[in-house]
PDB file of C-alpha atoms in Angstrom:
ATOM      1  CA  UNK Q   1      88.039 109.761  94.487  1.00  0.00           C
ATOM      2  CA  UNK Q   2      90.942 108.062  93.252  1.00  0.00           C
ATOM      3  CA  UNK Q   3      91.733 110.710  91.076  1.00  0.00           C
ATOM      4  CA  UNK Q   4      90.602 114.130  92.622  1.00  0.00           C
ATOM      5  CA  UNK Q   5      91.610 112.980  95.936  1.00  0.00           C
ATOM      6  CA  UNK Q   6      92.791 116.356  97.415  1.00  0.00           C
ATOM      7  CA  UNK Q   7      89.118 117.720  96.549  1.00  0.00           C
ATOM      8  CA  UNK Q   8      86.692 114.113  97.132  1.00  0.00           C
ATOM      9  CA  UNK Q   9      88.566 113.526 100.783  1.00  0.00           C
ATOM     10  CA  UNK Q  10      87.358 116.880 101.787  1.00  0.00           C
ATOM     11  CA  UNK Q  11      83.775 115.180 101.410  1.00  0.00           C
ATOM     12  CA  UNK Q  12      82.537 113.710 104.855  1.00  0.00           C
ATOM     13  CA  UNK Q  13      81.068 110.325 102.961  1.00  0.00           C
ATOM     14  CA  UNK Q  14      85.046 110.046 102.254  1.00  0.00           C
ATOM     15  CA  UNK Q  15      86.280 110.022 105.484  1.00  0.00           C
ATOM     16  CA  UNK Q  16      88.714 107.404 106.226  1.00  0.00           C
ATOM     17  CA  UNK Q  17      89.476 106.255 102.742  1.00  0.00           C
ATOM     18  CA  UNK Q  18      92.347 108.467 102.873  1.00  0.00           C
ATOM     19  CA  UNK Q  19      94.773 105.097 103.504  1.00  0.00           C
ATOM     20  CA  UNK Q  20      93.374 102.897 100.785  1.00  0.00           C
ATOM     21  CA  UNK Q  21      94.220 105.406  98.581  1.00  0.00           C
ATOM     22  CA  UNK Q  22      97.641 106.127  99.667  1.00  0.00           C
ATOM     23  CA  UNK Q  23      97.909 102.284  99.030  1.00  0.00           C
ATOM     24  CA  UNK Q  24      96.581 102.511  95.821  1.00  0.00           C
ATOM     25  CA  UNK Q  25      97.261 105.694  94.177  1.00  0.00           C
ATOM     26  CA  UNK Q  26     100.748 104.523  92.861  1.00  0.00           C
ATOM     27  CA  UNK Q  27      99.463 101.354  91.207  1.00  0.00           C
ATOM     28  CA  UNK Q  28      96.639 103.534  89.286  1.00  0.00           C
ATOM     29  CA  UNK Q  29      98.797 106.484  88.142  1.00  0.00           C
ATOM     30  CA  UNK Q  30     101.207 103.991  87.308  1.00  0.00           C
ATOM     31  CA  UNK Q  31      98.540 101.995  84.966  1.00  0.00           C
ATOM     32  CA  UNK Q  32      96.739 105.323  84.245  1.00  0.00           C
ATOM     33  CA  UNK Q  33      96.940 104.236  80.512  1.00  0.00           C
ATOM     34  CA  UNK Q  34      96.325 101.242  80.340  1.00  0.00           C
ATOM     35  CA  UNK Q  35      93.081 100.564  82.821  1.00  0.00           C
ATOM     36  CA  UNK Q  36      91.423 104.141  84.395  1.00  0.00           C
ATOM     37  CA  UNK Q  37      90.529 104.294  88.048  1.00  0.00           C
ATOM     38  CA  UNK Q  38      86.698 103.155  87.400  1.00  0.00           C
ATOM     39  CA  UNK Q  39      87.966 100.021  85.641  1.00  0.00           C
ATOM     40  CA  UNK Q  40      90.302  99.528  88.207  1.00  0.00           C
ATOM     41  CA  UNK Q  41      88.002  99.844  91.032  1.00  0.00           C
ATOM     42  CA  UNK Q  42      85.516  97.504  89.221  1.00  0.00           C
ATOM     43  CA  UNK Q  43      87.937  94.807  88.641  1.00  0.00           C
ATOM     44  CA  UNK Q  44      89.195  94.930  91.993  1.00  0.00           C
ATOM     45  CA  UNK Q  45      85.716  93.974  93.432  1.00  0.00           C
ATOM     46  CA  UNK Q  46      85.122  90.739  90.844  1.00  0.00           C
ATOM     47  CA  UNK Q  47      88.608  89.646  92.204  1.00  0.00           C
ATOM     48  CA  UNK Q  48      87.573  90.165  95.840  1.00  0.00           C
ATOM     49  CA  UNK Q  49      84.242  88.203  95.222  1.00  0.00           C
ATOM     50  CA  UNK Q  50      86.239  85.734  93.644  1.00  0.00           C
ATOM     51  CA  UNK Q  51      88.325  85.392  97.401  1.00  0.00           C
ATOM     52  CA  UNK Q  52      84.640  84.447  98.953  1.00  0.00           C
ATOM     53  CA  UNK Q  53      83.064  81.183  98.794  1.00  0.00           C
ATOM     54  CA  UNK Q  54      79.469  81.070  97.169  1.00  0.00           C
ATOM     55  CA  UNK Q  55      79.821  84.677  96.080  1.00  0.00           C
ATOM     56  CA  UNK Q  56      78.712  84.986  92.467  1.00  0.00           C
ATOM     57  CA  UNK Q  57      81.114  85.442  90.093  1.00  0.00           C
ATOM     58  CA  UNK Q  58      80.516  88.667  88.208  1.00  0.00           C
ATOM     59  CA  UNK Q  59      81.972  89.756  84.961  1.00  0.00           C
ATOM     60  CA  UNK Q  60      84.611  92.500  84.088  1.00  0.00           C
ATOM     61  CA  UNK Q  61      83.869  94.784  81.304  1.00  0.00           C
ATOM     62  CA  UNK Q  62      86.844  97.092  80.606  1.00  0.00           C
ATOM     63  CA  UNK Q  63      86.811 100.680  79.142  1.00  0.00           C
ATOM     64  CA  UNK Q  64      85.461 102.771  81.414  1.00  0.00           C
ATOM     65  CA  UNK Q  65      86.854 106.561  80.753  1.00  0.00           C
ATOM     66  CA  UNK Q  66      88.898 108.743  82.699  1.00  0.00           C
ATOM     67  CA  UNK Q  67      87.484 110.713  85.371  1.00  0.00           C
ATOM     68  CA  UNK Q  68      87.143 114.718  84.185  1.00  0.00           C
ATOM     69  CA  UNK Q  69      86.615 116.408  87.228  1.00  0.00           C
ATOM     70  CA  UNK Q  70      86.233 115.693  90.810  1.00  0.00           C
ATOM     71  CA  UNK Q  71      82.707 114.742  92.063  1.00  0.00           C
ATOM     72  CA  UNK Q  72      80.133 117.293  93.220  1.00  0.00           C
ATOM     73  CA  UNK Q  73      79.717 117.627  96.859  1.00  0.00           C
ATOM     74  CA  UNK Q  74      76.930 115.432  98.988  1.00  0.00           C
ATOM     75  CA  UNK Q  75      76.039 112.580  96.494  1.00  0.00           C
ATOM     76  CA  UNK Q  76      76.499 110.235  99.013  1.00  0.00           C
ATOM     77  CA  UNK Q  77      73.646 110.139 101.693  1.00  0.00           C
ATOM     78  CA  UNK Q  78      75.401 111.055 105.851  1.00  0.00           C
ATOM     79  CA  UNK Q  79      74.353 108.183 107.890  1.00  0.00           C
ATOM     80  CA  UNK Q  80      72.708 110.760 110.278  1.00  0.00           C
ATOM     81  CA  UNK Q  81      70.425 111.166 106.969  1.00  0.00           C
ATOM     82  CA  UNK Q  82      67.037 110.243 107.400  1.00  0.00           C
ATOM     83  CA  UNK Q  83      65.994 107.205 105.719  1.00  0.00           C
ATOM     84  CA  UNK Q  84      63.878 109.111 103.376  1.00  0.00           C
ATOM     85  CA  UNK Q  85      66.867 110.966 102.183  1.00  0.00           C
ATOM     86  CA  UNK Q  86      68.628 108.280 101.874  1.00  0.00           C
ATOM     87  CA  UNK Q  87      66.021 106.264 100.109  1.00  0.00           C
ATOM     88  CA  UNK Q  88      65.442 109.555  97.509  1.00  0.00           C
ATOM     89  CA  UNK Q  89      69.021 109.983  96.972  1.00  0.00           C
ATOM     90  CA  UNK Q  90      69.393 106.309  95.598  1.00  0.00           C
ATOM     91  CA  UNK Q  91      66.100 105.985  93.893  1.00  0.00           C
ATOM     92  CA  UNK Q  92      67.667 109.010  91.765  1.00  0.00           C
ATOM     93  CA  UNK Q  93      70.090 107.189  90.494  1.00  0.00           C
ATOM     94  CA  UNK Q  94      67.407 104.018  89.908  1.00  0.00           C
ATOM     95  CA  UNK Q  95      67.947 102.057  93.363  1.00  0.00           C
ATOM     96  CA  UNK Q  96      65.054 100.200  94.547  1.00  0.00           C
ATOM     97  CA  UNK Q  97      64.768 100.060  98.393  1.00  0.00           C
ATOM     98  CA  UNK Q  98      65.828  96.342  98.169  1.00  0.00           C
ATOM     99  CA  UNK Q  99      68.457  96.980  96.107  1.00  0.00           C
ATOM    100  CA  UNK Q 100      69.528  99.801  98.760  1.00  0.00           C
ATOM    101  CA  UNK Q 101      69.278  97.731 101.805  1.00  0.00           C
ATOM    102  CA  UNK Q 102      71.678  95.095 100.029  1.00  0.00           C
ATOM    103  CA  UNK Q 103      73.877  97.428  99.092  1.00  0.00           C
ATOM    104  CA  UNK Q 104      74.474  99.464 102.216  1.00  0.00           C
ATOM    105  CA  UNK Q 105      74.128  95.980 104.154  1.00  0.00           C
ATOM    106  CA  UNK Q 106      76.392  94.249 102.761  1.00  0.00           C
ATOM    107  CA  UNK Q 107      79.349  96.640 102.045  1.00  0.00           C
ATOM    108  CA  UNK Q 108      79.128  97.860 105.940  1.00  0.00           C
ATOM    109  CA  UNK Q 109      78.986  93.988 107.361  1.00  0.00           C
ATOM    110  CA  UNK Q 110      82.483  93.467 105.393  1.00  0.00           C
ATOM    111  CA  UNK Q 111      83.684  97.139 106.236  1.00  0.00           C
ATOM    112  CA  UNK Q 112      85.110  98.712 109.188  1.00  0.00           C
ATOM    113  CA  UNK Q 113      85.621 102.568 110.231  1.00  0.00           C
ATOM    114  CA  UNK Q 114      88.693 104.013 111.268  1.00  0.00           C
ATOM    115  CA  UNK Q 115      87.684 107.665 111.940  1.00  0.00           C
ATOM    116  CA  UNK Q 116      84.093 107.062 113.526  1.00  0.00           C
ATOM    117  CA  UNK Q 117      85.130 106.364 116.972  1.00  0.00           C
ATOM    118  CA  UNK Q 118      88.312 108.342 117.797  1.00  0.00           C
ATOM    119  CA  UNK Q 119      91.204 106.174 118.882  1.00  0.00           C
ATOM    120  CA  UNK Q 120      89.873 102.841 117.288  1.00  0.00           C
ATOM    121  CA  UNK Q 121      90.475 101.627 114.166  1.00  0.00           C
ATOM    122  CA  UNK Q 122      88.515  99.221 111.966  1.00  0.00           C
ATOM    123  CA  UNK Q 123      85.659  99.529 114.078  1.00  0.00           C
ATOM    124  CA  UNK Q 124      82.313  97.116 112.317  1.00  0.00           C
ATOM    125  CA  UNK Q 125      79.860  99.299 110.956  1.00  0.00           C
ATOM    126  CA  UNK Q 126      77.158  97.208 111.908  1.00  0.00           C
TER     127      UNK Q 126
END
């Protein structure tokens, strides 16, 4: 997304991501060769854990490769998706049901969306 932007914010899983990246698109084409968008992504996240107390501390691996081309369409499940889709579409990629329910839990209790409800911004997902 970080990359192929003009294609990936066309997606509707995207929506609303559009500002992070106009925060953070300078910073990663600036760095683009020293640490790709992947790597920077990942290492972003261990440093936000790091900002919460009793999260685990996870480690940073670097060398993740530059992206090649902009993601396919639909890989990420619509939340008007049943849950069988949903469940299917991450047990493709080797996501248990737990592991999905943490997952989706746990990133929407920290998120908020800004182009759900029209007119509010950072609205809980939960």
């Amino acid at each position: 997304i970080a990359t192929f932007n003009e294609t990936e914010l066309t997606f509707p899983a995207n929506l609303g991501i559009d500002d992070v990246l106009d925060d953070l698109g300078p910073f990663i084409l600036k760095h683009a060769n020293t640490v790709s968008p992947g790597d920077f992504i990942q290492l972003a996240g261990a440093v936000s854990l790091v900002q919460c107390p009793g999260a685990p501390r996870i480690p940073f691996f670097m060398g993740r490769a530059q992206p090649k081309a902009a993601s396919p369409p639909n890989l990420v499940p619509q939340p008007t998706d049943s849950i069988t889709t949903i469940l299917e579409r991450f047990s493709s990629v080797g996501f248990s049901p737990a592991e999905v329910v943490a997952v989706v839990g746990g990133s929407h209790s920290v998120a908020g969306a800004d182009d759900v409800v029209p007119n509010f911004q950072g609205i809980p997902f939960d």
